[in-house]
Tab-separated table of C-alpha atoms and ligand atoms in Angstrom:
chain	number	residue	atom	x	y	z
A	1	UNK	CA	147.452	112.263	5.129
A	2	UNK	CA	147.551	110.912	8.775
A	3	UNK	CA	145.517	112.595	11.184
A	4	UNK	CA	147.022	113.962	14.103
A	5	UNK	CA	147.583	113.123	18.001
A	6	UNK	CA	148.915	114.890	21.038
A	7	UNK	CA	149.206	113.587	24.098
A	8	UNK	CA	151.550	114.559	27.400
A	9	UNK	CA	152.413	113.071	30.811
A	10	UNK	CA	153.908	115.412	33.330
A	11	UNK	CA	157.568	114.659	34.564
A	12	UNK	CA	156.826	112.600	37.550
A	13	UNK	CA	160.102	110.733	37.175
A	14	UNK	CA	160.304	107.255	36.351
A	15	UNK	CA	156.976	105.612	35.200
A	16	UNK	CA	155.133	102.532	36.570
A	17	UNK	CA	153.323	100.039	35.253
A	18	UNK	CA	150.055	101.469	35.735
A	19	UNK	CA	151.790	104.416	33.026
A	20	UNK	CA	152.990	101.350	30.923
A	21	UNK	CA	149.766	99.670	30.365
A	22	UNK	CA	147.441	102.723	30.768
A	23	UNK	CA	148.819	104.904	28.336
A	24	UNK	CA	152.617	104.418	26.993
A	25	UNK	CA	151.248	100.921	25.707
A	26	UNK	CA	148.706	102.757	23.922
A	27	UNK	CA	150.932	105.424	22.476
A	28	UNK	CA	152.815	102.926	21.001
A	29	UNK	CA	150.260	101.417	18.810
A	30	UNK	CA	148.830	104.714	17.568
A	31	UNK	CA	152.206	106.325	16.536
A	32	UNK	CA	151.887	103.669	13.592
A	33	UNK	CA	148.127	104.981	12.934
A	34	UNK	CA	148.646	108.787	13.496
A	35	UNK	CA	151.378	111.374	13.205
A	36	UNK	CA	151.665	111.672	16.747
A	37	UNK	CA	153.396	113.876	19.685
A	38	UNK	CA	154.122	113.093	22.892
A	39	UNK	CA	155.712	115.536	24.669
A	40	UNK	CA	156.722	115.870	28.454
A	41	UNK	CA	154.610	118.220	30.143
A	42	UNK	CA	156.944	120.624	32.137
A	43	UNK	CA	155.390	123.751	32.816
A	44	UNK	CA	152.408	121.729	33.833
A	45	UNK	CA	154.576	120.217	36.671
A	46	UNK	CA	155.512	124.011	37.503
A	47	UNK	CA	151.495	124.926	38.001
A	48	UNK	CA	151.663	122.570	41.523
A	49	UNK	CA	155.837	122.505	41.913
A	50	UNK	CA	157.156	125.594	41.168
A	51	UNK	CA	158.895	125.103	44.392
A	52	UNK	CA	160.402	121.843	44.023
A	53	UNK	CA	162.314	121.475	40.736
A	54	UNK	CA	165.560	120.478	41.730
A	55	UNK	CA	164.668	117.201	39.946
A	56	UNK	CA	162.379	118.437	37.057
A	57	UNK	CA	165.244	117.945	34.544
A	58	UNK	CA	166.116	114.462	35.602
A	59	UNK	CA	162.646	113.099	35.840
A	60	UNK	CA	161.965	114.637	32.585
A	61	UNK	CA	165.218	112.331	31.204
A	62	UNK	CA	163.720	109.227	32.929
A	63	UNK	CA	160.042	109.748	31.684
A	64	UNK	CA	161.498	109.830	28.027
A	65	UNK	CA	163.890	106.862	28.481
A	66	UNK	CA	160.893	104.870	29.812
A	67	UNK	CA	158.902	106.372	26.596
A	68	UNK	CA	162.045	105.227	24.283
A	69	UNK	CA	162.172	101.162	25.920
A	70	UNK	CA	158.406	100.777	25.608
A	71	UNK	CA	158.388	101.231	21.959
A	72	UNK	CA	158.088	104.948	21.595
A	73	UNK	CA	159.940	105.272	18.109
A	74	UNK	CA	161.425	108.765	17.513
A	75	UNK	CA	162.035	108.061	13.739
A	76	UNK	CA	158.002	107.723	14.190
A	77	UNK	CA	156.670	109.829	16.411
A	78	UNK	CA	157.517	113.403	17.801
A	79	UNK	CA	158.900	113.144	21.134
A	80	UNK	CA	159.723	116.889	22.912
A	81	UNK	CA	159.748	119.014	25.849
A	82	UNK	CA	157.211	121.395	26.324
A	83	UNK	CA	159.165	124.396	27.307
A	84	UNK	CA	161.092	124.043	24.635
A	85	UNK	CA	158.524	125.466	22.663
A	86	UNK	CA	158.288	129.041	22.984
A	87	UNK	CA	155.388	129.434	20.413
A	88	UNK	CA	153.400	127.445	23.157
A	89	UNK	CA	153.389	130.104	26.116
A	90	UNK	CA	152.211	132.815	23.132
A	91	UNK	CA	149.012	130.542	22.062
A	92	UNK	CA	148.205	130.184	25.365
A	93	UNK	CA	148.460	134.100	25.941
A	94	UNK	CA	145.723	134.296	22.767
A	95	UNK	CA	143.627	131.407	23.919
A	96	UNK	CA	143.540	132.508	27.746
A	97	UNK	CA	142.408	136.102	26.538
A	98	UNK	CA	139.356	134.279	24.770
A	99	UNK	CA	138.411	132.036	28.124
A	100	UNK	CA	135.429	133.113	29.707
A	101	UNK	CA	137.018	132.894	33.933
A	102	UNK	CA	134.108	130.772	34.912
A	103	UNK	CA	135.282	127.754	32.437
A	104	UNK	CA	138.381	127.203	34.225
A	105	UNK	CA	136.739	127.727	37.228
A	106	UNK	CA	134.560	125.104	37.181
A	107	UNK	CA	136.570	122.501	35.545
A	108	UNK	CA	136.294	119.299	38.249
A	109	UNK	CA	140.012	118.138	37.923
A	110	UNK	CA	141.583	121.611	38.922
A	111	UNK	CA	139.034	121.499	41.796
A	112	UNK	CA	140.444	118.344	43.165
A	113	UNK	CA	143.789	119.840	42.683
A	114	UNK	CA	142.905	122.472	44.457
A	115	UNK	CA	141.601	120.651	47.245
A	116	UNK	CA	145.077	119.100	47.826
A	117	UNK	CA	146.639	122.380	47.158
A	118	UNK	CA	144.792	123.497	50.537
A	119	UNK	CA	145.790	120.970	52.603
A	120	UNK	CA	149.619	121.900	52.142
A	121	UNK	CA	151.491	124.212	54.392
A	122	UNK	CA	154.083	126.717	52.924
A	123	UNK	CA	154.156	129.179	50.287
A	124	UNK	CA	152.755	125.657	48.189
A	125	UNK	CA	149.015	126.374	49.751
A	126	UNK	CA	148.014	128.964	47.598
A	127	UNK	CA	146.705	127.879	44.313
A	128	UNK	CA	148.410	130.052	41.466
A	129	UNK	CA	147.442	132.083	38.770
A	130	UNK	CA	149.350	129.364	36.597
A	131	UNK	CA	147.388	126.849	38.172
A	132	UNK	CA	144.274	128.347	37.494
A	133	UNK	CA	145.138	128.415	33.708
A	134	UNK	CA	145.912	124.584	34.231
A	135	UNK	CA	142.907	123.866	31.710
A	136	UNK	CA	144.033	126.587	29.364
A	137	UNK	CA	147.750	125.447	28.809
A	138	UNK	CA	146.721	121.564	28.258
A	139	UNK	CA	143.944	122.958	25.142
A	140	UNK	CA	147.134	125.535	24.069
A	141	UNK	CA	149.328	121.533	23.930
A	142	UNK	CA	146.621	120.270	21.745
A	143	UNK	CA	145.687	122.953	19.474
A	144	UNK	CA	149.365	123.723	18.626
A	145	UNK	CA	149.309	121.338	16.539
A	146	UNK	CA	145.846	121.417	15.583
A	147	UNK	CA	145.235	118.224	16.237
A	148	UNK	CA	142.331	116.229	16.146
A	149	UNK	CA	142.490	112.657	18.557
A	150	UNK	CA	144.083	112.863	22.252
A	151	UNK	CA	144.652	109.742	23.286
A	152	UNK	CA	144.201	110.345	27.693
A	153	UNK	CA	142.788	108.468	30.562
A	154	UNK	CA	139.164	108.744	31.692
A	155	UNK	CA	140.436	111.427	34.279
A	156	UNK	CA	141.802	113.885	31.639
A	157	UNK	CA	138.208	113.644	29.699
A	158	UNK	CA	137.169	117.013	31.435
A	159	UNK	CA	140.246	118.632	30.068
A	160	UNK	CA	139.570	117.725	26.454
A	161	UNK	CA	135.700	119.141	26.384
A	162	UNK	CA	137.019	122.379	27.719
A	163	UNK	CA	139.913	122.286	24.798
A	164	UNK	CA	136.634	121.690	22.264
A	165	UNK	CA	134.633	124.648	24.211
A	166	UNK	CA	137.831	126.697	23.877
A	167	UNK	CA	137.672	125.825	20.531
A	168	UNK	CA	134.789	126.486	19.612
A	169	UNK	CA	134.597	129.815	21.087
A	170	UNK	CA	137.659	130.978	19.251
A	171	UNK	CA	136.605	130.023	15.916
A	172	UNK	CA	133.580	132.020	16.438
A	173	UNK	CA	135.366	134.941	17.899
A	174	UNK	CA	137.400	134.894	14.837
A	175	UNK	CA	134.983	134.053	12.381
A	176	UNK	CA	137.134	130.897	11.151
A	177	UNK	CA	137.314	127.020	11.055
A	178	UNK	CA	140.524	127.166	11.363
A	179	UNK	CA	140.984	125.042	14.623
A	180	UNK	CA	139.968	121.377	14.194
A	181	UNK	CA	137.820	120.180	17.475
A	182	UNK	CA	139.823	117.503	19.069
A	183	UNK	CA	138.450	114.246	20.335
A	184	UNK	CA	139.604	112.225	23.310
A	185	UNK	CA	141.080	108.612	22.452
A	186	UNK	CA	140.367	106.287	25.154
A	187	UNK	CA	141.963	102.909	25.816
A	188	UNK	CA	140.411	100.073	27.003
A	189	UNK	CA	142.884	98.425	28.516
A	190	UNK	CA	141.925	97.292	32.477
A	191	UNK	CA	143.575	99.523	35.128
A	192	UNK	CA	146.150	98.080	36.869
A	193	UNK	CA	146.051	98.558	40.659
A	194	UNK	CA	148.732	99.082	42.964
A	195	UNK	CA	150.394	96.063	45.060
A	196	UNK	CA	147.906	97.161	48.180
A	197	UNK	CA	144.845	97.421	46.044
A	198	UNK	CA	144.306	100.987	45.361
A	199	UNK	CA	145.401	103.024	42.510
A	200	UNK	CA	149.030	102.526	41.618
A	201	UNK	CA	150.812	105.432	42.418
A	202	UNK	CA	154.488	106.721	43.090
A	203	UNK	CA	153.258	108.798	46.047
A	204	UNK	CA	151.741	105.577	47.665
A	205	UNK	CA	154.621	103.202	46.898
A	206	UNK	CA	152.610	100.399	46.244
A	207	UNK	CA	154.423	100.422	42.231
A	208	UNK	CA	156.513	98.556	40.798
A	209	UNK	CA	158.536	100.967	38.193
A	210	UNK	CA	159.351	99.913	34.453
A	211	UNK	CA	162.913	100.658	35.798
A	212	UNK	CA	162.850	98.168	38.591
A	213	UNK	CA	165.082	95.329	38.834
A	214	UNK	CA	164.645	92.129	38.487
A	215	UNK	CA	164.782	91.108	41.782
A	216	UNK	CA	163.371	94.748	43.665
A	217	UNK	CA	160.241	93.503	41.254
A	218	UNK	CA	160.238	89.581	42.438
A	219	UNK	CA	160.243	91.102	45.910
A	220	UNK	CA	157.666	93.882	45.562
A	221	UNK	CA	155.121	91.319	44.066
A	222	UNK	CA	155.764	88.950	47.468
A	223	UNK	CA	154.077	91.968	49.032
A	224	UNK	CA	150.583	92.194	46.951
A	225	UNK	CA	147.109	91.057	48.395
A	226	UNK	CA	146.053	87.797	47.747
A	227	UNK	CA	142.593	86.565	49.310
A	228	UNK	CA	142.543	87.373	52.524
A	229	UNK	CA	140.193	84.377	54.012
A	230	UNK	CA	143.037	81.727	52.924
A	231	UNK	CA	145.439	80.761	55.860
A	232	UNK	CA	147.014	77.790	55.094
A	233	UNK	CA	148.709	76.851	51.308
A	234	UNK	CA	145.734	74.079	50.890
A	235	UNK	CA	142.812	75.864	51.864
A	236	UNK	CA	140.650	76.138	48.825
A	237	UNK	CA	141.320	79.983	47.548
A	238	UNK	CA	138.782	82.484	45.797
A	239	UNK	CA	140.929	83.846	42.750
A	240	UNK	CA	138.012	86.748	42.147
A	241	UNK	CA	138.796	87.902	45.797
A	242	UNK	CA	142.115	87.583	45.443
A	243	UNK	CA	141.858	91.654	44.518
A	244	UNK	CA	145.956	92.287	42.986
A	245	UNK	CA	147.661	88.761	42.195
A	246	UNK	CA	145.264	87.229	40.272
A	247	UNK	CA	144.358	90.511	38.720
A	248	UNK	CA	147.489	90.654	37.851
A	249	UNK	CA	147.690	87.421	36.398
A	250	UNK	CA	144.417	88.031	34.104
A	251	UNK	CA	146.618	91.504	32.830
A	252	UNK	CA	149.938	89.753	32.373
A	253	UNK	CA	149.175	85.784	31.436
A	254	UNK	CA	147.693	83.954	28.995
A	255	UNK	CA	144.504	82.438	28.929
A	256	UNK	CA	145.924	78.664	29.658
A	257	UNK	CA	148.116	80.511	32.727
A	258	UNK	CA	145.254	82.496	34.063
A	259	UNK	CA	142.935	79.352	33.950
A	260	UNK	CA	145.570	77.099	35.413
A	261	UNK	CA	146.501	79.484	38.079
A	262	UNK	CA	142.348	79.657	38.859
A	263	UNK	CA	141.266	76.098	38.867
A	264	UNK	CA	144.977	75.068	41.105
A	265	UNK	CA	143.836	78.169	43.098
A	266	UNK	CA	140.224	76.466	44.207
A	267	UNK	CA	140.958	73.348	44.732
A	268	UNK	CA	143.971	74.260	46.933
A	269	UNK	CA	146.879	72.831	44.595
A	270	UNK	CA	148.776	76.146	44.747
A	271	UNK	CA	150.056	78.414	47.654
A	272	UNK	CA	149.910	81.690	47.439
A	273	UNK	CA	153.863	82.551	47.594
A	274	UNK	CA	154.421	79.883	44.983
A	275	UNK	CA	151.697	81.665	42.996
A	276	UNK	CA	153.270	85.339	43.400
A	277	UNK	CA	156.895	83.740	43.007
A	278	UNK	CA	155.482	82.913	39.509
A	279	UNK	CA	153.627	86.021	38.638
A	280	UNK	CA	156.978	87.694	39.336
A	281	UNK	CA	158.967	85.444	36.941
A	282	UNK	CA	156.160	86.273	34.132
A	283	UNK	CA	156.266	89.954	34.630
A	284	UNK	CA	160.090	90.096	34.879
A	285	UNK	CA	160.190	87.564	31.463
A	286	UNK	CA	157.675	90.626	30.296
A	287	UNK	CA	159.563	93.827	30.608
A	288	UNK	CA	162.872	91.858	30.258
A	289	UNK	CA	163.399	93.429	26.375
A	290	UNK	CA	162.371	96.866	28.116
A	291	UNK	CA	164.171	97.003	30.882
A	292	UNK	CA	167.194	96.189	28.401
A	293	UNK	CA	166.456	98.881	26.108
A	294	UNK	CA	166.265	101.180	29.152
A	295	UNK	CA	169.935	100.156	30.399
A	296	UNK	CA	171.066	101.275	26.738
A	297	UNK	CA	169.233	104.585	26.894
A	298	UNK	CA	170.890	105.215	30.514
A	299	UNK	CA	174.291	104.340	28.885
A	300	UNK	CA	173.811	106.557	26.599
A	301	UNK	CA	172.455	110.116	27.585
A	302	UNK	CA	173.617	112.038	24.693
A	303	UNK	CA	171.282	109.856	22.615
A	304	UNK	CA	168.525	111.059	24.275
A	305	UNK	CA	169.102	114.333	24.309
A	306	UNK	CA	169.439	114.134	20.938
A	307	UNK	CA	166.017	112.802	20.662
A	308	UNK	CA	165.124	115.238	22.462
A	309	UNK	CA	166.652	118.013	21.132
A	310	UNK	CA	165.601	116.815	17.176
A	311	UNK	CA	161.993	116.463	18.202
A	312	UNK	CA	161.856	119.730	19.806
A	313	UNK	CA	163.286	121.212	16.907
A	314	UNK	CA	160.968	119.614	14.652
A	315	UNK	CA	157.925	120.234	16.722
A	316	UNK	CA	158.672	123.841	17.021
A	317	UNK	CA	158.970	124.046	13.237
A	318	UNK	CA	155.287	123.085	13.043
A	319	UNK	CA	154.297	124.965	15.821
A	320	UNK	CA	155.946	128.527	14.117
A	321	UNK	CA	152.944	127.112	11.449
A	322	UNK	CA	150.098	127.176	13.601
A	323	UNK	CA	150.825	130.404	15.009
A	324	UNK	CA	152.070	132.506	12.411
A	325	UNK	CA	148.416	131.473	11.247
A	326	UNK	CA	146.887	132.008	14.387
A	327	UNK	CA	148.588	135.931	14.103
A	328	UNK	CA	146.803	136.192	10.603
A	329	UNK	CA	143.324	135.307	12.096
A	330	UNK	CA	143.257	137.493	15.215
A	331	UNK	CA	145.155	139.970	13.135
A	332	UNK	CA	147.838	141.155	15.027
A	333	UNK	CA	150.741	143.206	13.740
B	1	LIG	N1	147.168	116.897	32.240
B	1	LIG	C1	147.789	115.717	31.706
B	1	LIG	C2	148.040	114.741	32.877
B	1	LIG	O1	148.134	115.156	33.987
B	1	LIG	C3	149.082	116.007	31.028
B	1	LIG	C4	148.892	116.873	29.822
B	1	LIG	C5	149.272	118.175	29.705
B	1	LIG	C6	148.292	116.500	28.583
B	1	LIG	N2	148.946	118.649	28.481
B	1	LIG	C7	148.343	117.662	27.768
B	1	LIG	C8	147.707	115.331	28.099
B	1	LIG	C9	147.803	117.666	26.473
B	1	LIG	C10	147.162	115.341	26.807
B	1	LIG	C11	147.229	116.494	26.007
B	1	LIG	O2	148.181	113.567	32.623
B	2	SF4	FE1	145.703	84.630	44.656
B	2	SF4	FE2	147.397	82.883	43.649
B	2	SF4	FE3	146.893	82.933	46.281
B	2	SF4	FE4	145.046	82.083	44.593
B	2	SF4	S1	147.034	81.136	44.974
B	2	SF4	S2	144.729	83.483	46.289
B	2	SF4	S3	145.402	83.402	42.821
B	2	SF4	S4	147.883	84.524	45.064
């Protein structure tokens, strides 16, 4: 028997490729290794946007048609919604009952959150009760299905040692081993930074989306750093200060490109439009079989909700499992 994975993104709309390489990449291999679900994190998005969810349903389309081109296989892997599984908001009523308050209190990624939270004017400044139980929810996702690998990020690392504490606690509370402690599973993949040099990010639009077009991608990779001390197209560059082109050259070429592009680089035999002109040729070459998948999927909606719709339905059918288990153990009627 496989072992199994969970892992979630919230709906953020459609994904870059700092989502691509980070983690959908990654998700791709393990679905052949584990029996794996991926599911799109909505009520998570409610904890910060309750307010603003006139596009929740739409971005949660476009994060699973990005999901679908990458590779994502839904004959494979268990793709679903996360409020469309009911038996989800009643684990997290048992495991929030068993949470001592100070463990969600001092969990460091809800304290950033909050941080931003208190910079925001409106009814949006308060932090929420359901934001509080942040932590809570994400280790109700994972022990759902009982599962023991997450592949996340570094950031979500927190998260996953208060799902083990949470755990923990509840098997001793109930005097069973019934919950298995999951593990994060990291990538090691290099981050890829945005076109400015700090993390990509929608909210910073320095991305370039899976989505993008050929030419909105050719265009947006004009626009990344090169090295900055270079002025004229033969002045001997510095590829390792050239912080996001040749970066992204190391991420998306192969060794003969990156060490062409370095040794033309320092002795001044390539400009540094040429040079991006290229890089955006490669990339678009790159997500060219994606990006063609991705026009199918947006042909063809009621294939997707059918994916959607079918993995729900067969993720709720093992999460009725869990809990009717779960029931047993705390002994309720
Ligand atoms: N908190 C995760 C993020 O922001 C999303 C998430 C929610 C998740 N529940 C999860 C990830 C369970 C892994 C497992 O990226
Ligand atoms: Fe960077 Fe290419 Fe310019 Fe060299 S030529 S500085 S690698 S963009």
């Amino acid at each position: 028997m496989k072992e199994r994975i969970v892992s979630g993104m919230r709906p953020t709309g459609k994904l870059h490729l700092g989502h691509y390489l980070g983690v959908i990449q990654n998700w791709a291999e393990l679905q052949h290794k584990y029996e794996s679900f991926f599911f799109v994190a909505d009520w998570h998005a409610l904890t910060t946007k309750y307010d603003k969810t006139e596009t929740l349903k739409q971005d949660t389309i476009d994060v699973v048609i990005d999901w679908l081109a990458s590779g994502i296989d839904p004959n494979i892997a268990t793709i679903y919604v996360q409020s469309l599984i009911p038996e989800i908001a009643e684990l997290n009523i048992y495991l929030s009952m068993v949470t001592p308050q100070n463990w969600v209190e001092r969990d460091p990624c809800l304290k950033d959150m909050v941080k931003i939270i208190h910079t925001k004017e409106g009814t949006n400044s308060q932090v929420s009760y359901g934001l509080l139980g942040y932590p809570v929810l994400m280790s109700t996702d994972i022990m759902m299905f009982n599962a023991t690998g997450v592949p996340v990020g570094i950031d979500q690392v927190a998260h996953i040692e208060i799902t083990r504490d949470i755990t923990r606690r509840f098997n001793n509370i109930y005097k069973t081993d019934f919950f298995n402690e999951a593990k994060p599973i990291l990538n090691h993949c290099s981050l890829i930074c945005g076109l400015d040099g700090n993390k990509m990010g929608k909210s910073f639009q320095n991305d370039i989306k899976i989505s993008d077009t050929e030419e909105v991608t050719a265009k947006r990779i004009m626009s990344a750093i090169t090295d900055r001390s270079r002025m004229r197209k033969d002045d001997p560059g510095h590829p390792d200060e050239c912080q996001v082109a040749f970066k992204y050259w190391e991420i998306f070429g192969d060794k003969s490109q990156v060490d062409t592009v370095r040794c033309e680089c320092e002795k001044g035999l390539r400009g540094c439009a040429d040079c991006k002109r290229q890089l955006g040729a490669l990339i678009n070459e790159k997500f060219a079989p994606i990006r063609e998948k991705r026009r199918y999927y947006e042909a063809h909606p009621q294939e997707v909700e059918e994916i959607i719709r079918e993995g729900s339905k067969k993720a709720r059918t093992e999460a009725q499992k869990v809990l009717s288990q779960v029931r047993e153990i705390i002994g309720m009627y």
